[in-house]
XYZ file of C-alpha atoms in Angstrom:
576
model
C -12.941 -6.923 10.169
C -12.647 -3.138 9.809
C -15.924 -2.569 11.682
C -14.727 -4.853 14.480
C -11.508 -2.834 14.780
C -13.445 0.436 14.848
C -15.815 -0.874 17.557
C -12.853 -2.006 19.662
C -11.189 1.396 19.392
C -14.453 3.074 20.386
C -15.237 0.860 23.381
C -11.819 0.150 24.892
C -10.594 2.755 27.395
C -7.446 4.623 26.386
C -4.469 3.219 28.234
C -2.730 6.537 28.832
C -5.542 8.737 30.094
C -3.941 8.178 33.503
C -0.129 8.742 33.316
C 0.387 6.495 36.352
C -1.013 3.505 34.481
C 1.601 0.801 33.890
C 2.565 0.277 30.239
C 0.800 -2.557 28.477
C 2.514 -5.918 28.312
C 4.413 -6.640 25.146
C 4.475 -10.423 24.697
C 7.174 -10.348 22.012
C 9.667 -9.052 24.630
C 8.849 -11.712 27.213
C 10.951 -14.420 25.528
C 13.992 -12.153 25.732
C 13.321 -11.491 29.429
C 13.109 -15.193 30.340
C 15.278 -16.036 33.394
C 15.975 -19.448 31.844
C 17.389 -17.832 28.722
C 19.507 -15.447 30.766
C 20.917 -18.374 32.782
C 21.729 -20.323 29.608
C 23.419 -17.300 28.061
C 25.552 -16.778 31.178
C 26.538 -20.459 31.215
C 27.349 -20.309 27.502
C 29.496 -17.205 28.086
C 31.383 -19.020 30.847
C 31.876 -21.996 28.529
C 33.293 -19.703 25.849
C 35.852 -18.228 28.260
C 36.907 -21.628 29.626
C 37.368 -22.957 26.087
C 39.451 -19.894 25.174
C 41.772 -20.482 28.155
C 42.067 -24.150 27.193
C 43.028 -23.359 23.589
C 45.584 -20.714 24.522
C 47.327 -22.853 27.163
C 50.848 -23.541 25.732
C 50.795 -26.993 27.303
C 47.917 -27.981 25.021
C 49.525 -26.770 21.808
C 50.181 -29.251 18.999
C 51.899 -28.788 15.637
C 52.125 -25.138 14.644
C 50.243 -25.269 11.304
C 46.982 -26.950 12.357
C 47.171 -25.248 15.765
C 47.459 -21.819 14.104
C 44.489 -22.604 11.852
C 42.387 -23.649 14.847
C 43.417 -20.576 16.864
C 42.606 -18.125 14.039
C 39.211 -19.709 13.444
C 38.306 -20.087 17.092
C 39.402 -16.556 18.063
C 36.988 -15.167 15.460
C 34.197 -17.482 16.613
C 34.825 -16.838 20.314
C 34.909 -13.050 19.861
C 31.675 -13.058 17.892
C 30.030 -15.442 20.367
C 30.926 -13.324 23.397
C 29.691 -10.109 21.798
C 26.476 -11.854 20.709
C 25.892 -13.158 24.239
C 26.394 -9.636 25.592
C 23.791 -8.343 23.137
C 21.321 -11.119 23.959
C 21.619 -10.270 27.660
C 20.380 -6.779 26.737
C 17.466 -7.969 24.625
C 14.798 -7.516 27.282
C 14.836 -3.748 26.687
C 11.375 -2.482 25.692
C 11.424 0.585 23.414
C 7.760 1.375 24.054
C 7.375 4.104 26.622
C 4.545 6.404 27.680
C 5.040 8.615 24.592
C 4.473 5.611 22.293
C 1.359 4.385 24.082
C -0.142 7.860 24.267
C 0.542 8.421 20.561
C -1.010 5.066 19.701
C -4.094 5.834 21.791
C -4.611 9.121 19.914
C -3.460 7.966 16.472
C -6.983 8.109 14.999
C -9.637 10.791 15.455
C -12.736 8.666 16.023
C -15.133 11.603 15.606
C -13.582 12.433 12.242
C -13.901 8.799 11.113
C -17.604 8.851 11.966
C -18.026 12.210 10.269
C -16.431 10.887 7.085
C -18.411 7.625 7.367
C -15.180 5.665 7.068
C -15.832 3.159 9.862
C -15.435 0.221 7.465
C -12.528 1.727 5.483
C -9.510 1.752 7.846
C -7.150 2.594 4.977
C -8.803 6.047 4.983
C -8.348 6.754 8.688
C -6.189 9.850 8.983
C -3.347 9.459 11.500
C -2.294 12.079 14.034
C 0.890 12.553 16.045
C 0.655 15.175 18.811
C -2.711 16.270 17.377
C -1.110 16.968 14.001
C -2.050 14.978 10.873
C 0.817 12.999 9.348
C 1.293 11.729 5.799
C 2.784 8.378 4.852
C 4.060 6.994 1.553
C 4.400 3.222 1.165
C 7.080 2.129 -1.316
C 7.029 -1.374 -2.785
C 10.278 -2.011 -4.643
C 10.090 -4.477 -7.547
C 12.652 -5.869 -9.963
C 11.209 -8.664 -12.053
C 9.344 -10.621 -9.368
C 6.415 -12.846 -10.276
C 3.253 -10.825 -10.904
C 1.193 -12.783 -8.364
C 3.816 -12.143 -5.687
C 3.594 -8.411 -6.373
C -0.213 -8.581 -6.399
C -0.334 -10.045 -2.882
C 1.989 -7.386 -1.500
C 0.337 -4.402 -3.195
C -3.157 -5.580 -2.239
C -2.157 -5.878 1.419
C -0.248 -2.571 1.408
C -3.186 -0.603 -0.013
C -5.480 -2.059 2.675
C -3.295 -1.230 5.719
C -4.976 0.744 8.494
C -4.179 4.433 8.397
C -4.398 6.892 5.525
C -1.441 6.496 3.154
C -0.398 6.433 -0.488
C 0.993 3.182 -1.944
C 3.636 3.442 -4.659
C 5.009 0.590 -6.790
C 8.642 1.403 -7.632
C 9.250 -0.799 -10.654
C 12.879 -1.144 -11.695
C 11.787 -4.102 -13.805
C 9.966 -1.700 -16.168
C 7.042 -4.056 -16.681
C 3.816 -2.925 -18.328
C 2.098 -5.801 -16.549
C 3.174 -4.410 -13.168
C 2.056 -0.918 -14.258
C -1.401 -2.226 -15.117
C -1.556 -4.165 -11.850
C -0.794 -1.029 -9.824
C -3.602 0.845 -11.592
C -5.995 -2.047 -11.006
C -5.244 -2.182 -7.254
C -5.309 1.562 -6.625
C -1.568 2.092 -6.204
C 0.626 4.663 -7.911
C 3.308 3.510 -10.316
C 6.883 4.791 -10.731
C 9.315 3.733 -13.448
C 12.836 5.134 -13.735
C 14.733 5.501 -17.000
C 17.828 3.805 -15.499
C 18.607 1.472 -12.608
C 21.446 3.556 -11.163
C 21.962 2.982 -7.461
C 19.932 -0.258 -7.541
C 17.343 -0.419 -4.762
C 18.686 2.648 -2.925
C 18.550 4.652 -6.149
C 14.993 3.454 -6.715
C 13.906 4.692 -3.279
C 15.808 7.982 -3.640
C 14.089 8.669 -6.954
C 10.697 8.007 -5.340
C 11.577 10.428 -2.537
C 12.215 13.121 -5.122
C 8.649 12.910 -6.461
C 6.733 12.270 -3.213
C 6.176 14.353 -0.113
C 5.057 12.079 2.739
C 6.441 12.930 6.163
C 7.185 9.233 6.636
C 7.819 6.480 4.131
C 7.647 2.697 4.372
C 9.710 0.224 2.349
C 8.521 -3.284 1.485
C 10.268 -5.712 -0.799
C 7.893 -7.097 -3.414
C 7.662 -10.474 -1.651
C 6.849 -9.168 1.862
C 3.129 -8.957 2.512
C 2.322 -6.405 5.267
C -0.251 -7.051 7.967
C -3.088 -4.533 8.464
C -1.628 -3.141 11.718
C 1.809 -2.224 10.338
C 1.287 1.547 10.536
C -0.692 1.330 13.788
C 2.243 -0.411 15.490
C 5.065 1.714 14.040
C 3.937 5.308 13.405
C 3.403 6.136 17.141
C 7.158 5.761 17.778
C 7.689 8.981 15.821
C 6.124 10.946 18.666
C 9.779 11.185 19.724
C 11.379 13.658 17.337
C 14.783 11.935 17.303
C 13.530 8.598 15.897
C 14.827 8.036 12.353
C 13.236 4.679 11.576
C 11.347 1.762 13.078
C 12.403 -1.666 11.841
C 10.304 -4.834 12.142
C 11.547 -8.400 11.592
C 11.678 -10.429 8.439
C 9.318 -13.335 9.062
C 9.064 -16.078 6.473
C 6.122 -18.126 5.303
C 7.851 -20.480 2.858
C 9.909 -22.738 5.152
C 9.163 -25.897 3.195
C 12.566 -27.190 2.088
C 16.054 -27.577 3.560
C 17.437 -24.378 2.019
C 14.512 -22.131 2.953
C 14.322 -23.521 6.500
C 18.050 -23.182 7.038
C 18.132 -19.634 5.639
C 15.080 -18.662 7.694
C 16.179 -20.224 10.981
C 19.666 -18.708 10.628
C 18.041 -15.298 11.043
C 15.504 -16.224 13.717
C 17.849 -15.631 16.677
C 19.010 -12.353 15.108
C 15.480 -10.980 14.887
C 14.248 -12.350 18.213
C 17.233 -11.503 20.407
C 20.130 -9.694 18.689
C 18.207 -6.796 17.114
C 16.126 -6.202 20.290
C 19.383 -6.150 22.263
C 20.729 -3.465 19.962
C 17.846 -1.200 21.024
C 19.543 -0.694 24.371
C 22.660 0.650 22.615
C 20.788 2.638 19.914
C 22.421 0.399 17.318
C 19.480 -1.438 15.698
C 19.976 -1.271 11.956
C 17.688 -1.350 8.942
C 17.364 -4.611 6.986
C 15.920 -3.084 3.817
C 12.278 -4.079 4.112
C 9.420 -3.928 6.629
C 10.723 -0.563 7.832
C 9.314 2.960 8.173
C 11.532 6.070 7.948
C 11.210 9.711 8.879
C 11.839 11.635 5.649
C 13.793 14.454 7.327
C 16.191 11.925 8.868
C 16.996 10.404 5.479
C 17.365 13.858 3.941
C 19.787 14.703 6.754
C 22.194 12.017 5.497
C 21.683 12.800 1.806
C 19.198 10.026 1.034
C 19.514 6.261 1.120
C 23.176 5.241 0.830
C 23.677 4.102 -2.772
C 27.397 3.301 -3.000
C 26.919 -0.232 -1.654
C 24.540 -3.102 -2.342
C 23.952 -3.268 1.437
C 22.338 0.161 1.463
C 20.294 -0.684 4.550
C 23.190 -1.164 6.999
C 25.175 1.717 5.519
C 22.207 4.093 5.785
C 21.726 3.043 9.426
C 25.392 3.735 10.145
C 25.142 7.212 8.585
C 22.051 7.978 10.677
C 23.694 6.870 13.907
C 26.747 8.972 13.155
C 24.418 11.976 12.797
C 22.885 11.281 16.222
C 19.532 9.849 15.150
C 17.794 7.132 17.175
C 16.576 3.866 15.677
C 14.094 1.319 16.991
C 13.509 -2.367 16.377
C 10.352 -4.157 17.514
C 10.303 -7.987 17.424
C 6.690 -8.062 16.248
C 5.782 -9.752 12.974
C 4.095 -7.115 10.811
C 4.934 -8.519 7.360
C 5.474 -12.048 6.057
C 7.698 -12.798 3.087
C 9.895 -15.306 1.304
C 13.332 -16.565 2.218
C 15.581 -18.086 -0.486
C 14.346 -21.520 -1.589
C 17.168 -22.473 -3.947
C 20.935 -22.780 -3.783
C 21.215 -19.965 -6.341
C 18.985 -17.546 -4.405
C 20.679 -18.349 -1.089
C 24.174 -17.965 -2.576
C 23.459 -14.594 -4.145
C 21.638 -13.265 -1.081
C 24.510 -14.177 1.256
C 27.057 -12.848 -1.242
C 25.302 -9.474 -1.276
C 24.977 -9.236 2.503
C 28.529 -10.388 3.221
C 30.054 -8.010 0.670
C 28.284 -5.090 2.355
C 29.595 -6.122 5.766
C 33.156 -6.503 4.528
C 32.942 -3.100 2.822
C 32.228 -1.510 6.200
C 35.117 -3.424 7.773
C 37.577 -2.367 5.056
C 36.495 1.198 4.253
C 34.587 2.525 7.263
C 36.044 0.876 10.353
C 33.528 1.538 13.179
C 36.314 1.468 15.781
C 38.101 4.406 14.161
C 38.208 7.680 16.084
C 36.789 9.382 12.991
C 33.401 7.766 13.583
C 30.941 9.784 15.644
C 29.542 6.788 17.475
C 29.221 5.782 21.100
C 31.428 2.945 22.303
C 28.432 0.616 22.368
C 27.579 1.520 18.780
C 31.190 1.014 17.714
C 31.203 -2.506 19.121
C 27.832 -3.376 17.596
C 28.868 -2.195 14.139
C 32.200 -3.966 14.535
C 30.244 -7.187 15.087
C 28.163 -6.431 11.981
C 31.214 -5.657 9.829
C 33.137 -8.776 10.881
C 30.245 -11.209 11.325
C 30.746 -12.967 7.993
C 34.324 -13.842 8.911
C 32.672 -16.542 11.009
C 31.468 -18.029 7.730
C 35.088 -18.391 6.516
C 36.204 -20.136 9.728
C 34.686 -23.519 8.734
C 37.113 -23.579 5.784
C 40.077 -23.548 8.185
C 38.497 -26.114 10.486
C 37.610 -28.434 7.579
C 41.303 -28.617 6.629
C 42.577 -29.555 10.107
C 41.590 -33.283 10.135
C 43.147 -33.973 6.699
C 46.442 -32.526 7.978
C 46.424 -35.124 10.741
C 45.214 -37.976 8.528
C 47.708 -37.395 5.707
C 50.674 -35.767 7.492
C 50.234 -36.682 11.201
C 50.064 -32.983 12.101
C 47.850 -32.520 15.152
C 46.362 -29.245 16.393
C 46.451 -30.188 20.076
C 48.768 -32.058 22.417
C 48.328 -35.807 21.863
C 48.691 -36.414 25.625
C 45.232 -34.884 26.093
C 42.591 -37.496 26.638
C 39.496 -37.585 24.480
C 37.409 -36.896 27.595
C 39.328 -33.719 28.403
C 39.030 -32.450 24.836
C 35.297 -33.141 24.696
C 34.735 -31.461 28.081
C 36.180 -28.126 26.963
C 34.814 -28.438 23.441
C 31.294 -29.078 24.775
C 31.600 -26.048 27.032
C 31.810 -23.899 23.921
C 29.955 -25.607 21.091
C 27.644 -27.693 23.279
C 26.296 -24.627 25.083
C 25.911 -22.780 21.778
C 23.693 -25.631 20.598
C 21.722 -25.554 23.865
C 21.074 -21.808 23.514
C 20.069 -22.266 19.865
C 17.818 -25.174 20.855
C 16.124 -23.035 23.492
C 15.616 -20.013 21.224
C 14.522 -21.956 18.109
C 12.536 -24.654 19.929
C 14.616 -27.570 18.611
C 17.930 -28.505 17.041
C 17.974 -27.358 13.401
C 20.278 -29.436 11.220
C 19.524 -27.096 8.301
C 21.219 -24.216 10.129
C 24.301 -26.323 10.909
C 24.484 -27.454 7.292
C 24.304 -23.976 5.744
C 26.683 -22.506 8.339
C 29.275 -25.205 7.540
C 29.059 -25.136 3.736
C 28.770 -21.415 2.971
C 32.490 -20.596 3.244
C 33.031 -20.298 -0.554
C 30.361 -17.574 -0.634
C 32.029 -15.541 2.090
C 35.532 -15.981 0.667
C 34.239 -14.651 -2.645
C 32.501 -11.743 -0.868
C 35.733 -10.830 0.922
C 37.639 -10.884 -2.382
C 34.936 -8.711 -3.985
C 35.176 -6.202 -1.136
C 38.988 -6.114 -1.137
C 39.292 -5.618 -4.902
C 36.056 -3.580 -5.203
C 34.583 -5.923 -7.756
C 31.056 -5.379 -8.952
C 28.619 -8.267 -8.744
C 25.359 -8.888 -10.553
C 22.752 -9.052 -7.830
C 19.667 -11.218 -7.519
C 16.302 -10.705 -5.839
C 14.376 -13.492 -4.146
C 11.541 -14.627 -6.353
C 12.824 -13.062 -9.568
C 11.378 -14.754 -12.618
C 13.475 -16.119 -15.428
C 15.294 -19.240 -16.538
C 16.043 -21.749 -13.802
C 19.754 -22.471 -13.347
C 21.298 -25.664 -12.071
C 22.213 -25.351 -8.371
C 25.611 -26.914 -9.106
C 26.499 -23.809 -11.116
C 26.738 -21.965 -7.786
C 28.304 -24.599 -5.529
C 31.139 -26.377 -7.313
C 33.646 -25.539 -4.507
C 31.402 -27.411 -2.069
C 31.209 -30.387 -4.439
C 34.990 -30.559 -4.745
C 35.409 -30.262 -0.961
C 32.879 -33.058 -0.449
C 34.804 -35.339 -2.821
C 38.089 -34.502 -1.072
C 36.667 -35.127 2.408
C 35.037 -38.377 1.296
C 38.377 -39.681 0.024
C 40.058 -38.457 3.211
C 37.502 -40.316 5.336
C 38.170 -43.551 3.434
C 41.913 -43.106 3.956
C 41.356 -42.391 7.664
C 39.274 -45.563 8.127
C 41.925 -47.659 6.391
C 44.666 -46.035 8.494
C 42.830 -46.412 11.815
C 42.002 -50.044 11.107
C 45.722 -50.641 10.764
C 46.393 -48.806 14.046
C 43.705 -50.735 15.885
C 41.720 -47.693 17.097
C 39.532 -44.914 15.688
C 40.940 -41.404 15.997
C 39.273 -38.078 16.710
C 40.461 -36.895 13.290
C 38.380 -39.613 11.608
C 35.265 -38.688 13.583
C 35.772 -34.987 12.864
C 36.402 -35.514 9.159
C 33.510 -37.969 8.751
C 31.127 -35.469 10.390
C 32.242 -32.754 7.972
C 31.775 -35.178 5.074
C 28.199 -35.970 6.132
C 27.314 -32.269 6.434
C 28.734 -31.390 3.015
C 27.154 -34.524 1.585
C 23.749 -33.429 2.842
C 24.177 -30.126 1.011
C 25.221 -31.869 -2.219
C 22.244 -34.233 -1.907
C 19.916 -31.256 -1.367
C 21.301 -29.639 -4.511
C 20.844 -32.873 -6.481
C 17.192 -33.062 -5.412
C 16.716 -29.422 -6.393
C 18.292 -30.090 -9.807
C 15.876 -32.978 -10.395
C 12.916 -30.772 -9.466
C 14.125 -28.065 -11.834
C 14.496 -30.582 -14.667
C 10.974 -31.928 -14.126
C 9.553 -28.390 -14.024
C 11.396 -27.440 -17.230
C 10.105 -30.579 -18.973
C 6.539 -29.822 -17.873
C 6.819 -26.231 -19.102
C 8.215 -27.421 -22.441
C 5.356 -29.875 -22.834
C 2.780 -27.198 -22.019
C 4.250 -24.626 -24.427
C 3.041 -26.249 -27.694
C -0.453 -26.611 -26.216
C -0.499 -22.912 -25.309
C 0.736 -21.925 -28.751
C -1.974 -23.937 -30.509
C -4.632 -22.492 -28.225
C -3.580 -18.984 -29.248
C -4.088 -19.550 -32.992
C -7.607 -18.120 -32.783
C -6.573 -15.316 -30.425
C -5.871 -12.541 -32.981
C -9.485 -12.377 -34.209
C -10.784 -12.209 -30.609
C -8.147 -9.661 -29.614
C -9.188 -7.328 -32.439
C -12.798 -7.498 -31.310
C -11.929 -6.787 -27.687
C -9.659 -3.927 -28.709
C -12.312 -2.405 -30.886
C -14.886 -2.613 -28.111
C -12.517 -1.052 -25.599
C -11.565 1.697 -28.015
C -15.196 2.512 -28.694
C -15.996 2.709 -25.014
C -13.044 5.011 -24.452
């Protein structure tokens, strides 16, 4: 493989020898430039505005309590939807210019590679920017992940094209991880404390390393060989602080992992690329390469929040640095597979967003941001309010079923309501269908049932409560998923009872109401989540039983181990 790459670099003509040559095509940007997508986004934006006018028309207003709940929820959703559509319309922007392509063409000195006889060792190819050699440190942050997960990531990181040093930053303080790093040719760093969590881990590594650039990978994200080849050339522009690549997932094999993964697909394919146009693309904590001097300019990675990635990006933008996102998969990792992992991940992300909203309002005059950046960070800071909106909307049908309180004028026909409603939600589904390739029930389910997580995150941010954080793939005892989702279980039971009452009531009235249909739909969605958790609990119980059964066998097999261990130790000691 390495020899093939070397031969290609030797035989292919350099694209930028002639400055008039058109830039190479970048297929990952073509989806964002699709005229069909642009048309759908414009139609969806029109549908959002029409629905907003319909809701705010006094003639359509119903009882004040459910109407107020609908208005609060829908204003948040409409605002976020419009700003997202605006960003998607900008997502065709291509950050690769002549400077990038020229830097990529001259990244390796082919004569030097031949001189050093390193044709088949691309990890030793020295990289150059503007004819000057550059140094790169690769940081892999670990905190108790499975050893095989870390092995895959470290092995791939060490083998990336371009000369670099790989460092394993082990906040789990594991001797097994230390030995693995030595085995694979990586350097190992262990701190005495875990102050500052992941940001503190990276900052400590920066204090003992000297690379001009540094890469961050979470322990469960396996980089592709071309990561440095596709990202380092952007630093030919001296104002670039970091280059972020997407989080792509390879474990989409159950309802939770698919829902969590697909929820982010549109963000990485269209929202982040759109932010390039406004110089507002932010770091997501992994699969990213930084310029050291940029991070030093803001005092290191921001460590006063568990969402250090977004906060660090905000600090960099306020200092005038430029950031770049490329929608090219250059590392593949794991998305949460369990209710516990998903809950704790979303809790961490949402708390960080709410902290920005409450303590560092991007719209404030104090912030040294452009208007575009202010709006983009405002969307980021308030995004998780959309996750609380389903709570308000879930309570509207029961108000009508139990108390005959209706959110809209009862003189409205069902056809009229559905027409305006479809203009908003129907077009959102169409856009999601187009961008994801199909309708994803998993996304709808997680979006509808995650409100307890976001309410808790908002409370944590308001009262500045600390939370014990969790990393995807961390080893340890398996918890029951119901430990983390009892609010959803209670809401499911309440909605199920409400649906039964609504059926009984509508049978007496001789017709089925919109409130029944709305409430029954919510019950099915929450029920699907509860069923998913029940299946996960059964899997966990079977796995625990299998592990318990295997444990006595392992213990008996180790009875003869001490004698053999002494012999091996003695042999090793003698050799040393």
